[in-house]
C-alpha cells in the first residue's frame, strides 16, 4: 500500500509518500481502508519529534480518518464493508496512523459514520470535537447561560468548541485574526467575535464582553494568550489549557490567579477511555445534528498533496484540512 512515512524525526519535509507493508490487524483490530483523513497540528509535532509517546520510524502519522472496514475481527461490532471513523486511541501516536491507504485500528476505537454525514465530515470531526467536549463538559463543567471565551477559535478545536458551547446554551465569544474566519465563527454559533490582532485587544474585548466576563476559557494558543485568559476570566473562572500554537511557555500574572480564585487545567484528549470517547462522540453528533451543523471543512487535498495540506493548516484555515486518501 501507499503511506506517508518519516524515517527520521525532524522537518515536516521528512514525511514522504512511499510503498509500505500492508498492516496485519491483530486480535480485536479491524483493517480499515482509509477514504478521508484529517490533518492536525499534532501530526506535525510528531514528525518534528516533539510529541510524547510517538511510534518508532518508519512511521505514518494521522490521528483522524474515516473509511470502510476491509477486514473485521470475528464476533465484533463491525462487518466488512461498514463505514467507520477513528475516534482516537494510539492511532497516529504510537500506532501507525491514517495517512495511509490502510490502517489497523482496535475495534473499540471505531464508530459508525453518523447518518447523513460524508466520510470527509466523519474524518474531520473526532479529534477536535472530542477535545472540545473534554474542555467544555468533562473538565470545564460548562453550564447553560455561562460566557465562554475561545482563543484560536477558527481552528479545528476552536470551531468545535464554538459550535458545541453554543449548542449547550453558552454565550460564546470567539477570537480570530481574520475577518472572513470571524464571520464563519458567527455562523458557527459565536455570539460575539473579536479581532485577535486588534491594536488594542484588551479594549476591543472589554467592549465586546460588557459586564459579563467568561466563566470558562478554552485556550488553544499558549504563550501570551494564557495571561489574557487570566485577565479576562470572571472571578472563580475555569481556564482549560488545550494548545500551544503561540508558545510552549507562558508568563502569567500570579496575583490574578490568587485574587480571582482562578482554576487553570491542562487537558489531553488522549485521556478518554474507548467507552468514554464513544459516549462523548455520540453526544457531539447529537448536538451537531440538533443544530444542523457538521464539522467544518476548510479545504480538501489529494493524497499526493499532504505537504500542501500541512502548509495550508499552518497558514490558518477555518475548520479542517481533509486528505482524500482513496476513493470510498
Ligand atoms: N490537548 C489536546 O488533547 C489537544 C487536542 C487537539 C489539539 N490540541 C492543540 O490545540 C491547538 C489548536 O489545535 P487546532 O487543531 O485547533 O489548530 P488549527 O486548526 O491549526 O487552528 C488554530 C487557530 O489558531 C490561530 N493561530 C494559530 N497560530 C497562532 C498564533 N501564533 N497566534 C495567534 N493565533 C494563532 C489561527 O486562527 P486565526 O488565524 O483565525 O486567528 C488558527 O486557525 C494546537 O496546539 C493543537 O496541538 C490539543
Tab-separated table of C-alpha atoms and ligand atoms in Angstrom:
chain	number	residue	atom	x	y	z
A	1	UNK	CA	0.000	0.000	0.000
A	2	UNK	CA	0.986	3.661	-0.200
A	3	UNK	CA	1.586	5.564	3.029
A	4	UNK	CA	3.120	8.830	4.178
A	5	UNK	CA	6.028	7.934	6.454
A	6	UNK	CA	9.064	9.544	8.020
A	7	UNK	CA	12.275	7.639	8.654
A	8	UNK	CA	13.792	10.246	10.949
A	9	UNK	CA	12.060	12.852	13.113
A	10	UNK	CA	12.828	16.419	12.067
A	11	UNK	CA	11.429	18.717	9.433
A	12	UNK	CA	7.889	18.106	8.113
A	13	UNK	CA	9.543	17.514	4.692
A	14	UNK	CA	10.899	14.274	6.186
A	15	UNK	CA	7.388	12.945	5.654
A	16	UNK	CA	7.301	11.229	2.244
A	17	UNK	CA	4.781	9.187	0.255
A	18	UNK	CA	6.136	5.681	-0.336
A	19	UNK	CA	5.300	1.997	-0.517
A	20	UNK	CA	4.837	0.407	2.915
A	21	UNK	CA	3.854	-3.107	4.022
A	22	UNK	CA	0.099	-3.738	4.315
A	23	UNK	CA	-0.862	-3.707	8.013
A	24	UNK	CA	-1.835	-7.024	9.603
A	25	UNK	CA	-4.660	-6.480	12.107
A	26	UNK	CA	-4.104	-8.186	15.479
A	27	UNK	CA	-6.812	-9.692	17.730
A	28	UNK	CA	-9.690	-7.254	18.260
A	29	UNK	CA	-8.462	-4.995	15.468
A	30	UNK	CA	-10.157	-4.046	12.203
A	31	UNK	CA	-8.334	-3.289	8.982
A	32	UNK	CA	-9.735	-0.005	7.663
A	33	UNK	CA	-9.334	1.184	4.080
A	34	UNK	CA	-8.982	4.937	4.657
A	35	UNK	CA	-11.027	7.158	2.347
A	36	UNK	CA	-10.528	10.507	4.134
A	37	UNK	CA	-8.053	11.618	6.767
A	38	UNK	CA	-7.849	14.997	8.508
A	39	UNK	CA	-4.693	16.871	9.478
A	40	UNK	CA	-3.954	18.155	12.978
A	41	UNK	CA	-1.086	20.269	14.362
A	42	UNK	CA	-0.209	17.211	16.497
A	43	UNK	CA	0.737	15.287	13.314
A	44	UNK	CA	3.339	17.947	12.559
A	45	UNK	CA	4.658	17.926	16.159
A	46	UNK	CA	5.010	14.153	15.883
A	47	UNK	CA	7.076	14.334	12.675
A	48	UNK	CA	9.168	17.044	14.327
A	49	UNK	CA	9.946	14.741	17.272
A	50	UNK	CA	8.028	16.961	19.708
A	51	UNK	CA	5.235	14.575	20.608
A	52	UNK	CA	5.391	12.319	23.661
A	53	UNK	CA	4.982	8.534	23.182
A	54	UNK	CA	5.486	8.727	19.396
A	55	UNK	CA	5.961	5.482	17.478
A	56	UNK	CA	9.372	4.476	16.156
A	57	UNK	CA	10.136	5.317	12.488
A	58	UNK	CA	9.407	4.413	9.787
A	59	UNK	CA	6.129	5.849	10.994
A	60	UNK	CA	2.847	7.074	9.484
A	61	UNK	CA	1.174	9.935	11.371
A	62	UNK	CA	-2.549	10.749	11.188
A	63	UNK	CA	-4.969	10.735	14.102
A	64	UNK	CA	-8.238	11.264	12.223
A	65	UNK	CA	-9.627	9.068	9.472
A	66	UNK	CA	-12.777	7.555	8.013
A	67	UNK	CA	-13.228	4.693	5.590
A	68	UNK	CA	-14.521	1.197	5.111
A	69	UNK	CA	-13.788	-1.945	7.131
A	70	UNK	CA	-11.747	-4.262	4.883
A	71	UNK	CA	-11.244	-6.988	7.494
A	72	UNK	CA	-13.288	-7.252	10.692
A	73	UNK	CA	-12.418	-9.194	13.843
A	74	UNK	CA	-14.657	-12.222	14.448
A	75	UNK	CA	-17.641	-11.542	16.708
A	76	UNK	CA	-17.040	-7.796	16.824
A	77	UNK	CA	-19.291	-4.749	16.334
A	78	UNK	CA	-18.444	-4.215	12.663
A	79	UNK	CA	-18.566	-6.226	9.440
A	80	UNK	CA	-16.572	-5.937	6.226
A	81	UNK	CA	-17.937	-3.057	4.174
A	82	UNK	CA	-19.135	-0.997	7.170
A	83	UNK	CA	-18.236	2.695	7.048
A	84	UNK	CA	-16.392	3.804	10.178
A	85	UNK	CA	-14.370	6.654	11.653
A	86	UNK	CA	-11.467	6.551	14.092
A	87	UNK	CA	-12.220	8.093	17.498
A	88	UNK	CA	-8.708	8.130	18.938
A	89	UNK	CA	-6.591	5.734	20.935
A	90	UNK	CA	-2.977	5.409	19.943
A	91	UNK	CA	-3.616	5.616	16.176
A	92	UNK	CA	-1.186	8.181	14.769
A	93	UNK	CA	0.669	8.420	18.112
A	94	UNK	CA	2.416	5.106	18.718
A	95	UNK	CA	0.304	3.003	16.326
A	96	UNK	CA	0.611	3.595	12.572
A	97	UNK	CA	-1.784	6.390	11.577
A	98	UNK	CA	-4.360	7.305	8.979
A	99	UNK	CA	-2.202	8.937	6.281
A	100	UNK	CA	-2.094	5.558	4.573
A	101	UNK	CA	-4.361	3.540	2.307
A	102	UNK	CA	-4.944	1.032	5.107
A	103	UNK	CA	-4.536	1.109	8.854
A	104	UNK	CA	-5.297	-1.427	11.591
A	105	UNK	CA	-7.373	0.022	14.447
A	106	UNK	CA	-8.582	-1.633	17.681
A	107	UNK	CA	-12.314	-2.009	17.063
A	108	UNK	CA	-13.171	-0.333	20.380
A	109	UNK	CA	-11.801	2.939	18.923
A	110	UNK	CA	-14.087	2.881	15.868
A	111	UNK	CA	-17.537	4.421	15.478
A	112	UNK	CA	-20.053	4.116	12.652
A	113	UNK	CA	-20.302	7.092	10.297
A	114	UNK	CA	-23.145	9.249	11.645
A	115	UNK	CA	-26.289	9.060	9.475
A	116	UNK	CA	-26.169	11.518	6.608
A	117	UNK	CA	-22.564	12.552	7.212
A	118	UNK	CA	-19.918	12.318	4.498
A	119	UNK	CA	-16.671	10.422	5.048
A	120	UNK	CA	-14.868	13.801	4.947
A	121	UNK	CA	-17.061	15.125	7.776
A	122	UNK	CA	-16.627	11.939	9.803
A	123	UNK	CA	-12.843	12.169	9.365
A	124	UNK	CA	-12.825	15.874	10.267
A	125	UNK	CA	-14.825	15.560	13.466
A	126	UNK	CA	-13.399	13.243	16.117
A	127	UNK	CA	-10.092	14.629	17.449
A	128	UNK	CA	-11.146	18.268	17.560
A	129	UNK	CA	-14.701	17.719	18.784
A	130	UNK	CA	-13.699	15.202	21.448
A	131	UNK	CA	-11.037	17.672	22.637
A	132	UNK	CA	-13.575	20.492	22.718
A	133	UNK	CA	-16.028	18.232	24.554
A	134	UNK	CA	-13.391	17.408	27.155
A	135	UNK	CA	-12.589	21.114	27.598
A	136	UNK	CA	-16.217	22.249	27.799
A	137	UNK	CA	-18.009	19.414	29.531
A	138	UNK	CA	-15.743	16.785	31.119
A	139	UNK	CA	-13.179	19.196	32.627
A	140	UNK	CA	-14.839	22.595	32.133
A	141	UNK	CA	-18.272	21.699	33.617
A	142	UNK	CA	-19.991	24.225	31.358
A	143	UNK	CA	-23.447	25.374	32.457
A	144	UNK	CA	-26.032	26.845	30.073
A	145	UNK	CA	-26.023	30.641	30.136
A	146	UNK	CA	-22.321	30.949	31.007
A	147	UNK	CA	-19.996	33.054	28.886
A	148	UNK	CA	-17.217	31.072	27.174
A	149	UNK	CA	-14.151	32.693	25.615
A	150	UNK	CA	-12.381	30.693	22.875
A	151	UNK	CA	-8.874	31.637	21.689
A	152	UNK	CA	-7.642	30.385	18.309
A	153	UNK	CA	-11.359	29.940	17.676
A	154	UNK	CA	-11.223	29.495	13.900
A	155	UNK	CA	-9.103	26.319	14.101
A	156	UNK	CA	-10.264	22.740	14.373
A	157	UNK	CA	-10.608	22.672	18.163
A	158	UNK	CA	-11.738	26.295	18.382
A	159	UNK	CA	-14.553	25.994	15.859
A	160	UNK	CA	-15.650	22.733	17.506
A	161	UNK	CA	-15.705	24.477	20.909
A	162	UNK	CA	-17.743	27.362	19.489
A	163	UNK	CA	-20.328	25.069	17.872
A	164	UNK	CA	-20.658	22.767	20.890
A	165	UNK	CA	-20.683	25.518	23.546
A	166	UNK	CA	-23.375	27.454	21.698
A	167	UNK	CA	-25.402	24.256	21.247
A	168	UNK	CA	-25.100	23.742	25.027
A	169	UNK	CA	-26.620	27.177	25.630
A	170	UNK	CA	-23.495	29.219	26.360
A	171	UNK	CA	-22.776	32.764	25.206
A	172	UNK	CA	-19.641	32.258	23.113
A	173	UNK	CA	-17.005	34.911	22.484
A	174	UNK	CA	-14.576	33.869	19.740
A	175	UNK	CA	-11.164	35.325	18.865
A	176	UNK	CA	-9.650	35.181	15.364
A	177	UNK	CA	-7.162	37.362	13.476
A	178	UNK	CA	-9.002	37.007	10.170
A	179	UNK	CA	-12.198	38.831	9.148
A	180	UNK	CA	-13.575	36.030	6.938
A	181	UNK	CA	-12.945	33.463	9.666
A	182	UNK	CA	-14.663	35.716	12.245
A	183	UNK	CA	-17.708	35.800	10.015
A	184	UNK	CA	-17.643	31.984	9.740
A	185	UNK	CA	-17.463	31.818	13.549
A	186	UNK	CA	-20.671	33.823	13.809
A	187	UNK	CA	-22.330	31.253	11.518
A	188	UNK	CA	-20.884	28.557	13.766
A	189	UNK	CA	-22.736	29.917	16.813
A	190	UNK	CA	-20.474	32.611	18.317
A	191	UNK	CA	-22.484	35.401	19.957
A	192	UNK	CA	-19.529	37.791	19.703
A	193	UNK	CA	-16.392	37.742	17.561
A	194	UNK	CA	-13.332	39.857	18.286
A	195	UNK	CA	-10.270	40.552	16.132
A	196	UNK	CA	-7.404	38.783	17.917
A	197	UNK	CA	-4.967	41.057	16.081
A	198	UNK	CA	-6.683	44.321	17.139
A	199	UNK	CA	-4.194	47.085	18.025
A	200	UNK	CA	-5.817	47.399	21.460
A	201	UNK	CA	-7.153	43.899	22.012
A	202	UNK	CA	-7.916	44.439	25.708
A	203	UNK	CA	-10.153	47.385	24.878
A	204	UNK	CA	-11.861	45.540	21.993
A	205	UNK	CA	-12.522	42.528	24.205
A	206	UNK	CA	-13.795	44.655	27.115
A	207	UNK	CA	-16.195	46.468	24.789
A	208	UNK	CA	-17.454	43.213	23.308
A	209	UNK	CA	-17.887	41.422	26.636
A	210	UNK	CA	-19.591	44.210	28.569
A	211	UNK	CA	-20.165	43.440	32.238
A	212	UNK	CA	-20.315	39.653	31.806
A	213	UNK	CA	-16.852	38.037	31.958
A	214	UNK	CA	-16.120	34.449	30.802
A	215	UNK	CA	-16.716	31.762	33.402
A	216	UNK	CA	-14.869	29.356	31.091
A	217	UNK	CA	-11.987	29.894	28.681
A	218	UNK	CA	-10.953	27.342	26.041
A	219	UNK	CA	-7.333	28.328	25.497
A	220	UNK	CA	-5.843	26.884	22.308
A	221	UNK	CA	-2.756	29.046	21.911
A	222	UNK	CA	-0.486	29.288	24.971
A	223	UNK	CA	2.234	31.956	25.035
A	224	UNK	CA	0.739	35.388	25.845
A	225	UNK	CA	-2.830	34.119	25.465
A	226	UNK	CA	-2.837	32.328	28.808
A	227	UNK	CA	-2.300	35.597	30.676
A	228	UNK	CA	-5.027	37.235	28.583
A	229	UNK	CA	-7.321	34.387	29.624
A	230	UNK	CA	-6.486	35.026	33.294
A	231	UNK	CA	-7.044	38.786	32.920
A	232	UNK	CA	-10.458	38.349	31.308
A	233	UNK	CA	-11.825	35.333	33.196
A	234	UNK	CA	-14.597	36.006	35.701
A	235	UNK	CA	-13.781	35.518	39.406
A	236	UNK	CA	-13.782	31.760	40.014
A	237	UNK	CA	-13.315	31.210	36.272
A	238	UNK	CA	-12.012	27.958	34.757
A	239	UNK	CA	-9.266	28.137	32.116
A	240	UNK	CA	-8.903	24.971	30.046
A	241	UNK	CA	-5.441	24.756	28.507
A	242	UNK	CA	-5.728	22.854	25.233
A	243	UNK	CA	-2.995	24.028	22.862
A	244	UNK	CA	0.267	25.841	22.443
A	245	UNK	CA	0.358	27.206	18.886
A	246	UNK	CA	1.589	30.632	20.071
A	247	UNK	CA	4.127	29.394	22.605
A	248	UNK	CA	5.266	26.417	24.601
A	249	UNK	CA	5.839	28.569	27.678
A	250	UNK	CA	3.653	31.280	29.192
A	251	UNK	CA	4.183	34.038	31.747
A	252	UNK	CA	1.139	34.547	33.920
A	253	UNK	CA	0.243	37.204	36.488
A	254	UNK	CA	0.174	35.096	39.654
A	255	UNK	CA	-1.806	37.706	41.610
A	256	UNK	CA	-4.712	37.225	39.218
A	257	UNK	CA	-4.863	33.523	39.964
A	258	UNK	CA	-4.970	34.203	43.690
A	259	UNK	CA	-7.288	37.179	43.861
A	260	UNK	CA	-9.727	35.895	41.259
A	261	UNK	CA	-9.656	32.280	42.508
A	262	UNK	CA	-8.966	31.038	39.013
A	263	UNK	CA	-8.578	27.404	38.063
A	264	UNK	CA	-6.173	26.510	35.264
A	265	UNK	CA	-6.359	22.951	33.971
A	266	UNK	CA	-4.406	21.271	31.200
A	267	UNK	CA	-6.199	18.523	29.371
A	268	UNK	CA	-5.474	15.849	26.825
A	269	UNK	CA	-7.951	14.154	24.538
A	270	UNK	CA	-5.833	11.014	24.967
A	271	UNK	CA	-7.231	10.629	28.498
A	272	UNK	CA	-10.554	9.306	27.182
A	273	UNK	CA	-11.087	5.566	27.543
A	274	UNK	CA	-12.641	3.992	24.418
A	275	UNK	CA	-16.042	3.795	26.156
A	276	UNK	CA	-15.844	7.437	27.269
A	277	UNK	CA	-14.806	8.519	23.773
A	278	UNK	CA	-17.726	6.650	22.180
A	279	UNK	CA	-20.196	8.209	24.662
A	280	UNK	CA	-18.744	11.701	24.174
A	281	UNK	CA	-18.798	11.248	20.380
A	282	UNK	CA	-22.463	10.264	20.403
A	283	UNK	CA	-23.248	13.423	22.419
A	284	UNK	CA	-21.207	15.523	19.963
A	285	UNK	CA	-23.065	14.021	16.984
A	286	UNK	CA	-26.436	14.542	18.713
A	287	UNK	CA	-25.666	18.222	19.423
A	288	UNK	CA	-24.313	18.914	15.929
A	289	UNK	CA	-27.261	17.179	14.264
A	290	UNK	CA	-29.647	19.056	16.580
A	291	UNK	CA	-28.219	22.395	15.441
A	292	UNK	CA	-27.883	21.379	11.770
A	293	UNK	CA	-24.111	21.611	11.937
A	294	UNK	CA	-21.301	19.348	10.760
A	295	UNK	CA	-17.560	19.508	11.420
A	296	UNK	CA	-16.468	22.408	9.203
A	297	UNK	CA	-14.072	21.549	6.386
A	298	UNK	CA	-11.706	24.307	5.286
A	299	UNK	CA	-10.254	22.508	2.291
A	300	UNK	CA	-9.677	19.042	0.842
A	301	UNK	CA	-6.394	17.934	-0.738
A	302	UNK	CA	-5.470	14.812	-2.704
A	303	UNK	CA	-3.396	12.013	-1.160
A	304	UNK	CA	-0.295	13.200	-3.046
A	305	UNK	CA	-0.744	16.721	-1.620
A	306	UNK	CA	-0.365	16.108	2.124
A	307	UNK	CA	2.570	18.544	2.309
A	308	UNK	CA	0.412	21.278	0.760
A	309	UNK	CA	-2.276	20.358	3.295
A	310	UNK	CA	0.127	20.886	6.217
A	311	UNK	CA	1.175	24.238	4.719
A	312	UNK	CA	-2.487	25.246	4.468
A	313	UNK	CA	-3.096	24.220	8.095
A	314	UNK	CA	-0.123	26.301	9.269
A	315	UNK	CA	-1.444	29.370	7.404
A	316	UNK	CA	-4.704	29.207	9.380
A	317	UNK	CA	-7.867	27.819	7.880
A	318	UNK	CA	-11.449	27.787	9.103
A	319	UNK	CA	-12.207	24.211	10.107
A	320	UNK	CA	-10.279	21.148	8.999
A	321	UNK	CA	-7.882	20.245	6.211
A	322	UNK	CA	-9.090	16.908	4.847
A	323	UNK	CA	-6.967	14.491	2.788
A	324	UNK	CA	-8.741	12.340	0.193
A	325	UNK	CA	-6.737	9.141	0.582
A	326	UNK	CA	-8.643	6.774	-1.685
A	327	UNK	CA	-11.998	6.505	-3.435
A	328	UNK	CA	-14.591	5.271	-0.911
B	1	LIG	N1	-4.927	18.967	24.441
B	1	LIG	C1	-5.339	18.153	23.474
B	1	LIG	O1	-5.713	16.993	23.673
B	1	LIG	C2	-5.337	18.684	22.061
B	1	LIG	C3	-6.105	18.074	21.054
B	1	LIG	C4	-6.145	18.657	19.782
B	1	LIG	C5	-5.379	19.789	19.532
B	1	LIG	N2	-4.595	20.310	20.518
B	1	LIG	C6	-3.786	21.508	20.303
B	1	LIG	O2	-4.659	22.634	20.285
B	1	LIG	C7	-4.094	23.658	19.450
B	1	LIG	C8	-5.135	24.064	18.415
B	1	LIG	O3	-5.368	22.982	17.541
B	1	LIG	P1	-6.258	23.173	16.240
B	1	LIG	O4	-6.402	21.851	15.613
B	1	LIG	O5	-7.485	23.948	16.562
B	1	LIG	O6	-5.283	24.120	15.367
B	1	LIG	P2	-5.561	24.841	13.981
B	1	LIG	O7	-6.697	24.205	13.276
B	1	LIG	O8	-4.240	24.944	13.302
B	1	LIG	O9	-6.096	26.316	14.358
B	1	LIG	C9	-5.646	27.166	15.310
B	1	LIG	C10	-6.066	28.604	15.013
B	1	LIG	O10	-5.353	29.426	15.946
B	1	LIG	C11	-4.912	30.629	15.344
B	1	LIG	N3	-3.465	30.710	15.498
B	1	LIG	C12	-2.517	29.849	15.028
B	1	LIG	N4	-1.293	30.255	15.395
B	1	LIG	C13	-1.459	31.399	16.105
B	1	LIG	C14	-0.563	32.297	16.736
B	1	LIG	N5	0.770	32.096	16.735
B	1	LIG	N6	-1.078	33.363	17.389
B	1	LIG	C15	-2.426	33.584	17.426
B	1	LIG	N7	-3.316	32.761	16.817
B	1	LIG	C16	-2.839	31.688	16.180
B	1	LIG	C17	-5.340	30.565	13.872
B	1	LIG	O11	-6.544	31.302	13.760
B	1	LIG	P3	-6.672	32.808	13.189
B	1	LIG	O12	-5.582	32.996	12.183
B	1	LIG	O13	-8.042	32.815	12.582
B	1	LIG	O14	-6.536	33.709	14.365
B	1	LIG	C18	-5.630	29.079	13.623
B	1	LIG	O15	-6.650	28.887	12.678
B	1	LIG	C19	-2.807	23.057	18.877
B	1	LIG	O16	-1.706	23.445	19.677
B	1	LIG	C20	-3.041	21.567	18.997
B	1	LIG	O17	-1.841	20.818	19.028
B	1	LIG	C21	-4.569	19.783	21.769
